[in-house]
Amino acid sequence: MMNWWDKNFASCEFGDERLSNRGYSIGKKISQGFGKALSEIFKSGSELKRAYEFSPIAKQNLARS
């Protein structure tokens, strides 16, 4: 039986094998840690940074004018 993340992320294709593997890995970790903060799911700073960089959410400039 396939895991939920396999059904939802295994077929991700980003045109680059590294990106496809990263998408699967991030999706799997987020699925396993559902409801937790990203800083709890991704233990190292580099993992957390890669997850944020991979996110489609637009970067926000929070500097005051």
mmCIF file of N, CA and C in Angstrom, residues 5-49:
data_model
loop_
_atom_site.group_PDB
_atom_site.id
_atom_site.type_symbol
_atom_site.label_atom_id
_atom_site.label_comp_id
_atom_site.label_asym_id
_atom_site.label_seq_id
_atom_site.Cartn_x
_atom_site.Cartn_y
_atom_site.Cartn_z
ATOM 1 N N TRP A 5 2.099 10.357 1.180
ATOM 2 C CA TRP A 5 3.030 11.249 0.495
ATOM 3 C C TRP A 5 3.483 10.664 -0.832
ATOM 4 N N ASP A 6 3.558 9.320 -0.945
ATOM 5 C CA ASP A 6 3.887 8.710 -2.234
ATOM 6 C C ASP A 6 2.807 9.021 -3.262
ATOM 7 N N LYS A 7 1.549 8.903 -2.853
ATOM 8 C CA LYS A 7 0.439 9.179 -3.771
ATOM 9 C C LYS A 7 0.422 10.634 -4.214
ATOM 10 N N ASN A 8 0.811 11.537 -3.329
ATOM 11 C CA ASN A 8 0.693 12.957 -3.617
ATOM 12 C C ASN A 8 1.965 13.622 -4.128
ATOM 13 N N PHE A 9 3.122 13.059 -3.821
ATOM 14 C CA PHE A 9 4.364 13.724 -4.185
ATOM 15 C C PHE A 9 5.291 12.913 -5.083
ATOM 16 N N ALA A 10 5.101 11.602 -5.192
ATOM 17 C CA ALA A 10 6.029 10.766 -5.961
ATOM 18 C C ALA A 10 6.067 11.134 -7.435
ATOM 19 N N SER A 11 4.978 11.647 -7.962
ATOM 20 C CA SER A 11 4.940 11.980 -9.387
ATOM 21 C C SER A 11 5.304 13.436 -9.667
ATOM 22 N N CYS A 12 5.813 14.155 -8.672
ATOM 23 C CA CYS A 12 6.227 15.551 -8.884
ATOM 24 C C CYS A 12 7.366 15.592 -9.892
ATOM 25 N N GLU A 13 7.226 16.406 -10.885
ATOM 26 C CA GLU A 13 8.278 16.584 -11.883
ATOM 27 C C GLU A 13 8.533 18.078 -12.038
ATOM 28 N N PHE A 14 9.750 18.490 -11.705
ATOM 29 C CA PHE A 14 10.108 19.900 -11.801
ATOM 30 C C PHE A 14 11.125 20.160 -12.902
ATOM 31 N N GLY A 15 11.337 19.173 -13.766
ATOM 32 C CA GLY A 15 12.262 19.348 -14.883
ATOM 33 C C GLY A 15 13.720 19.135 -14.504
ATOM 34 N N ASP A 16 13.983 18.850 -13.256
ATOM 35 C CA ASP A 16 15.333 18.619 -12.758
ATOM 36 C C ASP A 16 15.210 17.559 -11.661
ATOM 37 N N GLU A 17 15.978 16.499 -11.766
ATOM 38 C CA GLU A 17 15.851 15.394 -10.816
ATOM 39 C C GLU A 17 16.092 15.842 -9.373
ATOM 40 N N ARG A 18 17.071 16.745 -9.181
ATOM 41 C CA ARG A 18 17.339 17.237 -7.824
ATOM 42 C C ARG A 18 16.126 17.944 -7.239
ATOM 43 N N LEU A 19 15.484 18.806 -8.034
ATOM 44 C CA LEU A 19 14.304 19.530 -7.557
ATOM 45 C C LEU A 19 13.138 18.588 -7.308
ATOM 46 N N SER A 20 12.965 17.609 -8.182
ATOM 47 C CA SER A 20 11.890 16.628 -7.986
ATOM 48 C C SER A 20 12.106 15.845 -6.696
ATOM 49 N N ASN A 21 13.347 15.418 -6.450
ATOM 50 C CA ASN A 21 13.660 14.698 -5.214
ATOM 51 C C ASN A 21 13.461 15.589 -3.992
ATOM 52 N N ARG A 22 13.846 16.854 -4.108
ATOM 53 C CA ARG A 22 13.665 17.782 -2.993
ATOM 54 C C ARG A 22 12.183 17.990 -2.705
ATOM 55 N N GLY A 23 11.375 18.140 -3.755
ATOM 56 C CA GLY A 23 9.931 18.302 -3.577
ATOM 57 C C GLY A 23 9.319 17.111 -2.863
ATOM 58 N N TYR A 24 9.735 15.907 -3.257
ATOM 59 C CA TYR A 24 9.236 14.693 -2.604
ATOM 60 C C TYR A 24 9.664 14.664 -1.140
ATOM 61 N N SER A 25 10.927 14.946 -0.889
ATOM 62 C CA SER A 25 11.459 14.906 0.470
ATOM 63 C C SER A 25 10.763 15.921 1.378
ATOM 64 N N ILE A 26 10.582 17.137 0.887
ATOM 65 C CA ILE A 26 9.909 18.178 1.669
ATOM 66 C C ILE A 26 8.456 17.787 1.922
ATOM 67 N N GLY A 27 7.777 17.306 0.893
ATOM 68 C CA GLY A 27 6.386 16.882 1.051
ATOM 69 C C GLY A 27 6.240 15.764 2.066
ATOM 70 N N LYS A 28 7.161 14.813 2.040
ATOM 71 C CA LYS A 28 7.121 13.691 2.981
ATOM 72 C C LYS A 28 7.304 14.183 4.409
ATOM 73 N N LYS A 29 8.299 15.042 4.622
ATOM 74 C CA LYS A 29 8.558 15.537 5.979
ATOM 75 C C LYS A 29 7.402 16.380 6.499
ATOM 76 N N ILE A 30 6.837 17.224 5.646
ATOM 77 C CA ILE A 30 5.706 18.053 6.076
ATOM 78 C C ILE A 30 4.504 17.163 6.398
ATOM 79 N N SER A 31 4.280 16.132 5.592
ATOM 80 C CA SER A 31 3.172 15.203 5.846
ATOM 81 C C SER A 31 3.348 14.478 7.170
ATOM 82 N N GLN A 32 4.563 14.046 7.447
ATOM 83 C CA GLN A 32 4.836 13.326 8.691
ATOM 84 C C GLN A 32 4.755 14.242 9.907
ATOM 85 N N GLY A 33 5.050 15.523 9.709
ATOM 86 C CA GLY A 33 5.032 16.465 10.824
ATOM 87 C C GLY A 33 3.841 17.399 10.788
ATOM 88 N N PHE A 34 2.753 16.961 10.162
ATOM 89 C CA PHE A 34 1.571 17.808 9.996
ATOM 90 C C PHE A 34 1.164 18.452 11.324
ATOM 91 N N GLY A 35 0.951 19.759 11.292
ATOM 92 C CA GLY A 35 0.522 20.492 12.479
ATOM 93 C C GLY A 35 1.667 21.090 13.276
ATOM 94 N N LYS A 36 2.892 20.746 12.916
ATOM 95 C CA LYS A 36 4.054 21.285 13.620
ATOM 96 C C LYS A 36 4.608 22.485 12.860
ATOM 97 N N ALA A 37 5.360 23.307 13.557
ATOM 98 C CA ALA A 37 6.058 24.424 12.917
ATOM 99 C C ALA A 37 7.149 23.858 12.008
ATOM 100 N N LEU A 38 7.445 24.567 10.926
ATOM 101 C CA LEU A 38 8.496 24.094 10.018
ATOM 102 C C LEU A 38 9.827 23.934 10.738
ATOM 103 N N SER A 39 10.095 24.796 11.711
ATOM 104 C CA SER A 39 11.352 24.690 12.458
ATOM 105 C C SER A 39 11.415 23.419 13.306
ATOM 106 N N GLU A 40 10.277 22.812 13.598
ATOM 107 C CA GLU A 40 10.260 21.531 14.307
ATOM 108 C C GLU A 40 10.417 20.365 13.333
ATOM 109 N N ILE A 41 9.898 20.528 12.132
ATOM 110 C CA ILE A 41 9.942 19.466 11.122
ATOM 111 C C ILE A 41 11.342 19.339 10.533
ATOM 112 N N PHE A 42 11.932 20.473 10.187
ATOM 113 C CA PHE A 42 13.262 20.492 9.572
ATOM 114 C C PHE A 42 14.269 20.845 10.656
ATOM 115 N N LYS A 43 15.041 19.861 11.081
ATOM 116 C CA LYS A 43 15.907 20.000 12.253
ATOM 117 C C LYS A 43 17.104 20.921 12.030
ATOM 118 N N SER A 44 17.711 20.868 10.857
ATOM 119 C CA SER A 44 18.893 21.701 10.627
ATOM 120 C C SER A 44 18.499 23.005 9.946
ATOM 121 N N GLY A 45 19.322 24.001 10.139
ATOM 122 C CA GLY A 45 19.072 25.299 9.521
ATOM 123 C C GLY A 45 19.071 25.220 8.000
ATOM 124 N N SER A 46 19.948 24.386 7.437
ATOM 125 C CA SER A 46 20.012 24.284 5.978
ATOM 126 C C SER A 46 18.766 23.608 5.411
ATOM 127 N N GLU A 47 18.230 22.598 6.114
ATOM 128 C CA GLU A 47 16.978 21.956 5.673
ATOM 129 C C GLU A 47 15.824 22.949 5.702
ATOM 130 N N LEU A 48 15.752 23.717 6.773
ATOM 131 C CA LEU A 48 14.684 24.703 6.920
ATOM 132 C C LEU A 48 14.784 25.768 5.832
ATOM 133 N N LYS A 49 15.991 26.231 5.566
ATOM 134 C CA LYS A 49 16.198 27.239 4.523
ATOM 135 C C LYS A 49 15.775 26.696 3.159
#
